[in-house]
């Protein structure tokens, strides 16, 4: 059985990549941010996930505005980074898990998420910087990844509710996966910041703290914001929080906040780090013995499971 | 179609995307070091090659971020162009807000208090 151990939310500001390359982790400017990862490292060392599902947004490396999927799922054996044009060092590659990718893809499309499938996919700093923060140091990263990109760049963007539900669908797919793996779900970007317009430099601490509180306790409450309302409160690029919404959605069990760090500013951004622990609930859709079940538990196709999913209405927003 | 205009906050919507396509396509090409060098060697020729509009060519020549955004530029793509000019996100933030870079950085610091 795949087990979802929890979720990590983290900022992915490009200049973090430079700071790592230059060994500036203990500089006065950077240390309040990097120190926030000590607890993350302890947690990961204890939990030892095998796979990270990473919700992120591409900033013009793999995708251009000519063809831009709202949601795209990687199905590659390896994910390379390349020159992104703004002078951050090119990162090492991340290993993929194509079998798990296709399991998620099959489930997502079956569940009404018409995602784009990417067998070749470059991953930009929004994946590689969180990886370098979570697993610093030399050598290959100790997890395989499934990157899932969400369009946070070209309006119209998917709603907060849609992204939460995307995450929930991924969570159900993981619960239904009979691989013996531990999975951490990651959401990257944010929190409040704005790079463009006369309001550039906008940061909203109060709203960020509210978002983190609600994300842990009651993420559905955040779906009350339309995208323009959210941008008004979090800044134009603060809407990267959609990746955090999806991450939270994938935590299908009982969720508690294990760690939080919040620091202003890193570059133009309110930098946040969060660990949410997920304790799986006993299978609500326990096997009836009539579905397609193996020894390992529910395959995700049993009747009760299907009914439960069909009954879950998607909140309408914006 | 901007039902919810947010002061000082451009939304990169369909209108901006259509208008900005040549400019953003040029900026996307700057993921390659060879293309960045080609731009540096002959800026005007490089802009022509990507079919930039006169408004976009002028905004590039003036290194004016507000004009680049008005011409349909998306900030993530413009950041690749700004990098060629040696401008980071605090520089372009300062430029757009009419502040000095130090004042802009102080504003960011102040948001944490
Ligand atoms: Fe970003």
CSV table of C-alpha atoms and ligand atoms in Angstrom, one decimal:
chain,number,residue,atom,x,y,z
A,1,UNK,CA,0.0,0.0,0.0
A,2,UNK,CA,1.3,3.5,-0.8
A,3,UNK,CA,1.3,5.5,2.3
A,4,UNK,CA,1.0,9.3,2.2
A,5,UNK,CA,3.2,10.4,5.1
A,6,UNK,CA,2.5,14.1,4.7
A,7,UNK,CA,2.9,17.3,2.8
A,8,UNK,CA,5.6,20.0,2.6
A,9,UNK,CA,4.9,23.5,1.4
A,10,UNK,CA,7.9,25.7,0.4
A,11,UNK,CA,8.8,28.8,-1.4
A,12,UNK,CA,10.9,28.3,-4.6
A,13,UNK,CA,12.4,31.8,-5.2
A,14,UNK,CA,15.2,31.5,-7.9
A,15,UNK,CA,17.8,33.3,-5.9
A,16,UNK,CA,17.7,30.5,-3.3
A,17,UNK,CA,19.5,28.5,-5.9
A,18,UNK,CA,22.3,31.0,-6.1
A,19,UNK,CA,22.5,31.2,-2.3
A,20,UNK,CA,23.0,27.5,-2.2
A,21,UNK,CA,25.6,27.5,-4.9
A,22,UNK,CA,27.5,30.3,-3.1
A,23,UNK,CA,27.2,28.6,0.3
A,24,UNK,CA,25.4,31.5,1.9
A,25,UNK,CA,23.1,29.5,4.1
A,26,UNK,CA,24.5,31.0,7.3
A,27,UNK,CA,24.6,34.6,6.1
A,28,UNK,CA,22.4,36.9,8.2
A,29,UNK,CA,20.1,37.6,5.2
A,30,UNK,CA,19.6,33.9,4.4
A,31,UNK,CA,19.9,32.0,7.7
A,32,UNK,CA,16.3,32.8,9.0
A,33,UNK,CA,15.1,31.1,5.9
A,34,UNK,CA,17.5,28.1,5.7
A,35,UNK,CA,17.3,27.4,9.4
A,36,UNK,CA,13.6,26.8,8.9
A,37,UNK,CA,14.6,23.6,7.0
A,38,UNK,CA,16.4,21.9,10.0
A,39,UNK,CA,13.1,20.5,11.2
A,40,UNK,CA,12.1,19.5,7.7
A,41,UNK,CA,15.4,17.5,7.4
A,42,UNK,CA,14.7,15.8,10.7
A,43,UNK,CA,11.2,14.9,9.7
A,44,UNK,CA,12.4,13.5,6.3
A,45,UNK,CA,15.2,11.6,7.9
A,46,UNK,CA,12.7,9.9,10.2
A,47,UNK,CA,10.0,9.3,7.6
A,48,UNK,CA,12.2,8.3,4.7
A,49,UNK,CA,9.8,8.8,1.8
A,50,UNK,CA,10.4,6.9,-1.4
A,51,UNK,CA,8.6,9.2,-3.7
A,52,UNK,CA,7.7,12.9,-3.8
A,53,UNK,CA,4.7,14.1,-5.8
A,54,UNK,CA,5.5,17.7,-6.5
A,55,UNK,CA,2.9,20.3,-7.4
A,56,UNK,CA,4.6,23.3,-9.0
A,57,UNK,CA,4.2,25.9,-11.7
A,58,UNK,CA,6.5,26.2,-14.7
A,59,UNK,CA,8.0,29.7,-15.4
A,60,UNK,CA,8.9,29.2,-19.0
A,61,UNK,CA,11.3,26.3,-19.2
A,62,UNK,CA,9.3,23.2,-20.2
A,63,UNK,CA,6.2,25.1,-21.3
A,64,UNK,CA,5.8,28.3,-23.3
A,65,UNK,CA,2.6,30.4,-23.7
A,66,UNK,CA,2.0,28.9,-27.2
A,67,UNK,CA,0.8,25.6,-25.6
A,68,UNK,CA,0.1,25.8,-21.9
A,69,UNK,CA,-1.7,23.1,-20.1
A,70,UNK,CA,-3.7,24.0,-17.0
A,71,UNK,CA,-2.6,20.7,-15.4
A,72,UNK,CA,0.2,18.5,-16.6
A,73,UNK,CA,1.6,15.3,-15.1
A,74,UNK,CA,5.1,14.1,-15.7
A,75,UNK,CA,5.6,10.5,-16.8
A,76,UNK,CA,9.3,10.4,-17.4
A,77,UNK,CA,12.0,8.2,-16.0
A,78,UNK,CA,14.2,11.3,-15.5
A,79,UNK,CA,13.5,15.0,-15.1
A,80,UNK,CA,16.3,17.4,-16.2
A,81,UNK,CA,16.7,21.0,-15.5
A,82,UNK,CA,18.2,23.4,-18.0
A,83,UNK,CA,19.3,27.0,-18.4
A,84,UNK,CA,16.4,29.2,-17.4
A,85,UNK,CA,17.9,32.4,-18.6
A,86,UNK,CA,18.1,34.3,-15.4
A,87,UNK,CA,21.5,33.1,-14.2
A,88,UNK,CA,20.8,30.4,-11.6
A,89,UNK,CA,23.0,27.3,-11.8
A,90,UNK,CA,21.6,24.4,-13.7
A,91,UNK,CA,20.4,21.7,-11.2
A,92,UNK,CA,21.1,18.0,-11.1
A,93,UNK,CA,18.3,15.8,-12.5
A,94,UNK,CA,15.6,14.1,-10.5
A,95,UNK,CA,14.7,10.4,-11.0
A,96,UNK,CA,11.1,9.7,-12.1
A,97,UNK,CA,8.7,6.8,-11.3
A,98,UNK,CA,6.8,6.2,-14.6
A,99,UNK,CA,4.7,3.4,-13.2
A,100,UNK,CA,3.4,5.6,-10.4
A,101,UNK,CA,2.9,8.5,-12.9
A,102,UNK,CA,0.7,6.4,-15.1
A,103,UNK,CA,-1.2,5.1,-12.1
A,104,UNK,CA,-2.0,8.7,-11.2
A,105,UNK,CA,-2.7,9.7,-14.8
A,106,UNK,CA,-5.2,6.9,-15.2
A,107,UNK,CA,-6.9,7.7,-12.0
A,108,UNK,CA,-7.0,11.5,-12.6
A,109,UNK,CA,-8.5,11.2,-16.1
A,110,UNK,CA,-11.0,8.6,-14.8
A,111,UNK,CA,-11.9,11.1,-12.1
A,112,UNK,CA,-12.6,13.9,-14.6
A,113,UNK,CA,-9.2,15.7,-14.6
A,114,UNK,CA,-8.3,16.0,-18.3
A,115,UNK,CA,-4.6,16.5,-17.6
A,116,UNK,CA,-1.7,16.7,-20.2
A,117,UNK,CA,0.6,13.7,-20.1
A,118,UNK,CA,4.3,14.5,-20.4
A,119,UNK,CA,6.8,11.7,-21.1
A,120,UNK,CA,9.5,14.4,-21.7
A,121,UNK,CA,9.4,17.2,-19.2
A,122,UNK,CA,12.1,19.6,-18.1
A,123,UNK,CA,11.6,20.8,-14.5
A,124,UNK,CA,12.4,24.4,-13.5
A,125,UNK,CA,13.5,26.0,-10.3
A,126,UNK,CA,10.0,25.5,-8.9
A,127,UNK,CA,10.9,21.8,-8.6
A,128,UNK,CA,14.7,21.8,-8.3
A,129,UNK,CA,15.0,24.4,-5.5
A,130,UNK,CA,12.5,22.7,-3.2
A,131,UNK,CA,14.4,19.4,-3.8
A,132,UNK,CA,17.7,21.1,-3.0
A,133,UNK,CA,16.2,22.6,0.2
A,134,UNK,CA,14.6,19.3,1.4
A,135,UNK,CA,17.6,17.1,0.5
A,136,UNK,CA,20.7,19.3,0.5
A,137,UNK,CA,24.2,18.1,-0.4
A,138,UNK,CA,25.9,16.2,-3.0
A,139,UNK,CA,24.8,13.1,-4.8
A,140,UNK,CA,21.4,12.0,-6.2
A,141,UNK,CA,18.2,13.0,-4.3
A,142,UNK,CA,17.0,10.0,-2.3
A,143,UNK,CA,13.5,10.0,-3.8
A,144,UNK,CA,11.8,9.5,-7.1
A,145,UNK,CA,9.4,12.3,-8.2
A,146,UNK,CA,6.2,12.8,-10.0
A,147,UNK,CA,6.0,16.4,-11.0
A,148,UNK,CA,2.5,17.9,-11.5
A,149,UNK,CA,2.4,21.4,-13.0
A,150,UNK,CA,-0.4,23.8,-12.4
A,151,UNK,CA,-0.8,26.9,-14.6
A,152,UNK,CA,-0.4,29.9,-12.3
A,153,UNK,CA,0.8,32.2,-15.1
A,154,UNK,CA,-1.7,32.6,-17.9
A,155,UNK,CA,-5.2,33.7,-16.9
A,156,UNK,CA,-7.7,32.2,-16.6
A,157,UNK,CA,-6.2,30.1,-13.8
A,158,UNK,CA,-7.9,27.1,-12.2
A,159,UNK,CA,-9.8,28.0,-9.0
A,160,UNK,CA,-8.6,27.2,-5.5
A,161,UNK,CA,-11.3,24.6,-5.2
A,162,UNK,CA,-10.3,23.0,-8.5
A,163,UNK,CA,-6.7,22.7,-7.3
A,164,UNK,CA,-7.7,21.4,-3.9
A,165,UNK,CA,-9.8,18.7,-5.7
A,166,UNK,CA,-7.0,17.9,-8.1
A,167,UNK,CA,-4.9,17.2,-5.0
A,168,UNK,CA,-7.7,15.1,-3.5
A,169,UNK,CA,-7.9,13.0,-6.6
A,170,UNK,CA,-4.2,12.4,-6.5
A,171,UNK,CA,-4.5,11.5,-2.8
A,172,UNK,CA,-7.3,8.9,-3.6
A,173,UNK,CA,-5.1,7.5,-6.4
A,174,UNK,CA,-2.2,7.1,-4.0
A,175,UNK,CA,-4.5,5.5,-1.4
A,176,UNK,CA,-5.6,3.0,-4.1
A,177,UNK,CA,-2.0,2.3,-5.2
A,178,UNK,CA,-0.8,-1.2,-4.1
A,179,UNK,CA,2.9,-0.3,-4.3
A,180,UNK,CA,4.7,-0.5,-1.0
A,181,UNK,CA,6.0,3.0,-1.0
A,182,UNK,CA,5.9,6.1,1.3
A,183,UNK,CA,4.9,9.3,-0.4
A,184,UNK,CA,5.5,12.9,0.5
A,185,UNK,CA,3.5,15.5,-1.3
A,186,UNK,CA,5.1,18.9,-2.0
A,187,UNK,CA,3.5,22.2,-3.0
A,188,UNK,CA,5.9,24.9,-4.1
A,189,UNK,CA,5.9,28.7,-4.5
A,190,UNK,CA,4.5,31.7,-2.8
A,191,UNK,CA,3.6,33.0,-0.4
A,192,UNK,CA,2.6,36.6,-0.9
A,193,UNK,CA,4.6,38.5,-3.5
A,194,UNK,CA,4.2,40.6,-6.6
A,195,UNK,CA,6.8,41.2,-9.2
A,196,UNK,CA,4.9,43.3,-11.7
A,197,UNK,CA,3.0,46.6,-11.8
A,198,UNK,CA,3.0,49.7,-9.6
A,199,UNK,CA,2.1,47.4,-6.7
A,200,UNK,CA,5.4,45.4,-7.1
A,201,UNK,CA,6.9,44.5,-3.8
A,202,UNK,CA,3.4,43.8,-2.2
A,203,UNK,CA,3.6,41.4,0.7
A,204,UNK,CA,0.7,40.5,3.1
A,205,UNK,CA,1.9,38.8,6.3
A,206,UNK,CA,-1.6,38.7,7.9
A,207,UNK,CA,-3.1,37.0,4.9
A,208,UNK,CA,-0.2,34.5,4.6
A,209,UNK,CA,-0.6,33.5,8.2
A,210,UNK,CA,-4.3,33.0,7.7
A,211,UNK,CA,-3.7,30.9,4.6
A,212,UNK,CA,-1.3,28.6,6.5
A,213,UNK,CA,-3.7,28.3,9.4
A,214,UNK,CA,-6.6,27.5,7.1
A,215,UNK,CA,-4.6,25.1,5.0
A,216,UNK,CA,-3.8,22.9,7.9
A,217,UNK,CA,-7.2,23.0,9.6
A,218,UNK,CA,-9.8,23.6,7.0
A,219,UNK,CA,-8.6,24.1,3.4
A,220,UNK,CA,-12.1,24.2,2.1
A,221,UNK,CA,-12.5,27.6,3.8
A,222,UNK,CA,-9.9,29.1,1.4
A,223,UNK,CA,-12.0,28.2,-1.7
A,224,UNK,CA,-14.2,31.2,-0.8
A,225,UNK,CA,-11.7,33.4,-2.6
A,226,UNK,CA,-11.9,33.8,-6.4
A,227,UNK,CA,-8.6,34.1,-8.2
A,228,UNK,CA,-8.8,37.9,-8.5
A,229,UNK,CA,-9.7,38.2,-4.8
A,230,UNK,CA,-6.8,36.0,-3.9
A,231,UNK,CA,-4.4,38.0,-6.0
A,232,UNK,CA,-5.6,41.2,-4.4
A,233,UNK,CA,-4.7,39.8,-1.0
A,234,UNK,CA,-1.6,37.7,-1.9
A,235,UNK,CA,-0.1,39.6,-4.8
A,236,UNK,CA,0.0,38.7,-8.5
A,237,UNK,CA,2.5,35.8,-8.0
A,238,UNK,CA,1.2,34.9,-4.6
A,239,UNK,CA,-1.3,32.9,-6.5
A,240,UNK,CA,1.4,30.1,-6.6
A,241,UNK,CA,-0.4,29.1,-3.4
A,242,UNK,CA,-2.6,27.0,-5.8
A,243,UNK,CA,0.3,24.5,-5.6
A,244,UNK,CA,-0.1,24.4,-1.8
A,245,UNK,CA,-3.8,23.9,-2.2
A,246,UNK,CA,-3.2,20.8,-4.4
A,247,UNK,CA,-0.6,19.5,-1.9
A,248,UNK,CA,-3.1,19.8,1.0
A,249,UNK,CA,-5.8,18.1,-1.0
A,250,UNK,CA,-3.6,15.0,-1.5
A,251,UNK,CA,-3.4,14.5,2.3
A,252,UNK,CA,-6.4,12.2,2.7
A,253,UNK,CA,-6.0,11.3,6.3
A,254,UNK,CA,-6.0,13.2,9.6
A,255,UNK,CA,-3.7,16.2,9.1
A,256,UNK,CA,-1.7,18.1,11.7
A,257,UNK,CA,0.8,20.9,11.4
A,258,UNK,CA,4.2,19.6,12.4
A,259,UNK,CA,6.4,22.6,11.5
A,260,UNK,CA,6.2,26.1,10.1
A,261,UNK,CA,8.7,28.8,9.3
A,262,UNK,CA,7.8,32.2,7.9
A,263,UNK,CA,10.3,34.9,7.0
A,264,UNK,CA,10.1,38.2,5.1
A,265,UNK,CA,11.7,38.9,2.7
A,266,UNK,CA,13.6,36.5,0.5
A,267,UNK,CA,14.0,38.4,-2.7
A,268,UNK,CA,10.6,40.0,-3.2
A,269,UNK,CA,8.8,37.2,-1.4
A,270,UNK,CA,7.3,36.2,1.9
A,271,UNK,CA,9.1,32.9,2.3
A,272,UNK,CA,7.2,30.1,4.0
A,273,UNK,CA,8.0,26.5,4.9
A,274,UNK,CA,5.4,24.1,6.3
A,275,UNK,CA,5.3,20.4,7.2
A,276,UNK,CA,1.8,18.8,7.5
A,277,UNK,CA,1.7,15.3,8.8
A,278,UNK,CA,-0.9,12.9,7.4
A,279,UNK,CA,-2.2,10.0,9.5
A,280,UNK,CA,-4.1,7.7,7.2
A,281,UNK,CA,-7.7,7.0,8.4
A,282,UNK,CA,-8.8,3.4,8.4
A,283,UNK,CA,-10.1,2.7,5.0
A,284,UNK,CA,-13.6,4.2,5.0
A,285,UNK,CA,-14.4,2.2,1.9
A,286,UNK,CA,-13.3,-1.1,3.4
A,287,UNK,CA,-13.4,-4.0,1.0
A,288,UNK,CA,-16.8,-5.6,0.4
A,289,UNK,CA,-15.1,-8.6,-1.1
A,290,UNK,CA,-16.9,-7.9,-4.4
A,291,UNK,CA,-14.6,-5.4,-6.0
A,292,UNK,CA,-11.2,-5.9,-7.6
A,293,UNK,CA,-9.2,-6.4,-4.4
A,294,UNK,CA,-5.9,-8.1,-3.8
A,295,UNK,CA,-4.4,-9.0,-0.5
A,296,UNK,CA,-2.9,-5.6,-0.2
A,297,UNK,CA,-6.2,-3.8,0.0
A,298,UNK,CA,-8.4,-1.8,-2.3
A,299,UNK,CA,-7.3,-1.2,-5.8
A,300,UNK,CA,-9.4,1.9,-6.0
A,301,UNK,CA,-12.0,0.4,-8.3
A,302,UNK,CA,-14.4,-1.0,-5.7
A,303,UNK,CA,-18.0,0.1,-5.8
A,304,UNK,CA,-18.1,1.9,-2.5
A,305,UNK,CA,-15.1,3.9,-3.5
A,306,UNK,CA,-16.7,4.9,-6.8
A,307,UNK,CA,-19.9,6.0,-5.1
A,308,UNK,CA,-18.1,8.0,-2.5
A,309,UNK,CA,-16.2,9.9,-5.2
A,310,UNK,CA,-19.2,10.5,-7.3
A,311,UNK,CA,-21.0,12.0,-4.3
A,312,UNK,CA,-18.2,14.5,-3.6
A,313,UNK,CA,-19.4,17.7,-5.4
A,314,UNK,CA,-16.9,20.2,-6.6
A,315,UNK,CA,-17.5,23.6,-5.0
A,316,UNK,CA,-18.3,26.2,-7.6
A,317,UNK,CA,-16.1,29.2,-7.5
A,318,UNK,CA,-15.3,32.3,-9.6
B,1,UNK,CA,-12.6,41.5,-19.5
B,2,UNK,CA,-11.0,42.7,-16.2
B,3,UNK,CA,-14.1,42.4,-14.0
B,4,UNK,CA,-12.0,42.7,-10.9
B,5,UNK,CA,-9.4,45.4,-11.6
B,6,UNK,CA,-6.8,45.3,-8.9
B,7,UNK,CA,-4.9,48.6,-8.5
B,8,UNK,CA,-1.4,48.5,-9.7
B,9,UNK,CA,-1.7,44.8,-10.6
B,10,UNK,CA,-1.6,43.6,-14.2
B,11,UNK,CA,-3.4,40.3,-14.8
B,12,UNK,CA,-1.8,38.4,-17.6
B,13,UNK,CA,-5.0,37.5,-19.4
B,14,UNK,CA,-6.0,36.5,-22.9
B,15,UNK,CA,-5.7,40.1,-24.3
B,16,UNK,CA,-2.2,40.4,-22.9
B,17,UNK,CA,-1.2,37.0,-24.1
B,18,UNK,CA,-2.3,37.7,-27.7
B,19,UNK,CA,-0.6,41.1,-27.7
B,20,UNK,CA,2.5,39.9,-26.1
B,21,UNK,CA,3.2,36.7,-28.0
B,22,UNK,CA,6.1,37.9,-30.1
B,23,UNK,CA,7.8,39.7,-27.2
B,24,UNK,CA,7.3,36.7,-24.8
B,25,UNK,CA,8.5,34.3,-27.5
B,26,UNK,CA,11.7,36.3,-27.8
B,27,UNK,CA,12.2,36.3,-24.1
B,28,UNK,CA,11.6,32.5,-24.0
B,29,UNK,CA,14.5,32.2,-26.5
B,30,UNK,CA,16.8,33.7,-23.8
B,31,UNK,CA,16.8,30.3,-22.0
B,32,UNK,CA,19.7,29.7,-24.4
B,33,UNK,CA,23.1,31.4,-23.8
B,34,UNK,CA,23.7,31.5,-27.6
B,35,UNK,CA,20.5,33.5,-28.1
B,36,UNK,CA,21.3,35.9,-25.3
B,37,UNK,CA,24.6,36.5,-27.0
B,38,UNK,CA,22.9,37.0,-30.3
B,39,UNK,CA,20.6,39.6,-28.7
B,40,UNK,CA,23.6,41.4,-27.2
B,41,UNK,CA,25.4,41.5,-30.5
B,42,UNK,CA,22.5,43.1,-32.5
B,43,UNK,CA,19.5,43.9,-30.4
B,44,UNK,CA,17.4,45.5,-33.2
B,45,UNK,CA,18.0,42.6,-35.6
B,46,UNK,CA,17.1,40.1,-32.9
B,47,UNK,CA,13.8,42.0,-32.1
B,48,UNK,CA,13.0,42.1,-35.8
B,49,UNK,CA,13.6,38.4,-36.2
B,50,UNK,CA,10.9,37.7,-33.6
B,51,UNK,CA,8.4,40.2,-35.2
B,52,UNK,CA,8.1,42.5,-32.2
B,53,UNK,CA,5.7,45.4,-32.7
B,54,UNK,CA,7.0,49.0,-32.8
B,55,UNK,CA,5.6,49.5,-29.2
B,56,UNK,CA,7.5,46.4,-28.1
B,57,UNK,CA,10.7,47.3,-29.8
B,58,UNK,CA,10.6,50.7,-28.2
B,59,UNK,CA,9.9,49.3,-24.7
B,60,UNK,CA,12.9,46.9,-25.1
B,61,UNK,CA,15.2,49.7,-26.3
B,62,UNK,CA,14.1,51.9,-23.3
B,63,UNK,CA,14.4,48.9,-20.8
B,64,UNK,CA,11.1,50.1,-19.5
B,65,UNK,CA,9.3,47.3,-17.6
B,66,UNK,CA,6.0,49.1,-17.3
B,67,UNK,CA,5.9,49.7,-21.1
B,68,UNK,CA,7.0,46.1,-21.7
B,69,UNK,CA,4.1,44.9,-19.6
B,70,UNK,CA,1.7,47.3,-21.3
B,71,UNK,CA,2.9,45.8,-24.6
B,72,UNK,CA,1.9,42.3,-23.4
B,73,UNK,CA,5.1,41.1,-21.7
B,74,UNK,CA,4.7,38.5,-19.0
B,75,UNK,CA,6.8,39.2,-16.0
B,76,UNK,CA,8.4,35.7,-15.8
B,77,UNK,CA,9.5,36.1,-19.4
B,78,UNK,CA,10.5,39.7,-19.0
B,79,UNK,CA,12.7,38.6,-16.1
B,80,UNK,CA,14.8,36.6,-18.6
B,81,UNK,CA,15.3,39.8,-20.7
B,82,UNK,CA,16.0,41.9,-17.6
B,83,UNK,CA,18.7,39.4,-16.7
B,84,UNK,CA,20.5,40.3,-19.9
B,85,UNK,CA,20.6,43.9,-18.8
B,86,UNK,CA,21.9,42.8,-15.4
B,87,UNK,CA,18.6,43.7,-13.7
B,88,UNK,CA,17.2,41.5,-10.9
B,89,UNK,CA,13.6,41.5,-9.5
B,90,UNK,CA,14.4,44.2,-7.0
B,91,UNK,CA,15.7,46.5,-9.8
B,92,UNK,CA,12.6,46.0,-11.8
B,93,UNK,CA,10.4,46.4,-8.7
B,94,UNK,CA,12.1,49.7,-8.0
B,95,UNK,CA,11.8,50.8,-11.6
B,96,UNK,CA,8.0,50.1,-11.7
B,97,UNK,CA,7.3,51.7,-8.4
B,98,UNK,CA,9.5,54.7,-9.0
B,99,UNK,CA,11.6,54.0,-6.0
B,100,UNK,CA,15.3,53.7,-5.5
B,101,UNK,CA,16.5,50.1,-5.2
B,102,UNK,CA,17.4,50.7,-1.6
B,103,UNK,CA,14.0,52.2,-0.8
B,104,UNK,CA,12.3,49.2,-2.5
B,105,UNK,CA,14.4,46.8,-0.5
B,106,UNK,CA,13.5,48.7,2.7
B,107,UNK,CA,9.8,48.4,1.8
B,108,UNK,CA,10.2,44.6,1.5
B,109,UNK,CA,12.0,44.5,4.9
B,110,UNK,CA,9.3,46.6,6.4
B,111,UNK,CA,6.6,44.2,5.3
B,112,UNK,CA,8.0,41.6,7.8
B,113,UNK,CA,7.5,43.9,10.8
C,1,LIG,FE1,7.5,31.1,-8.8
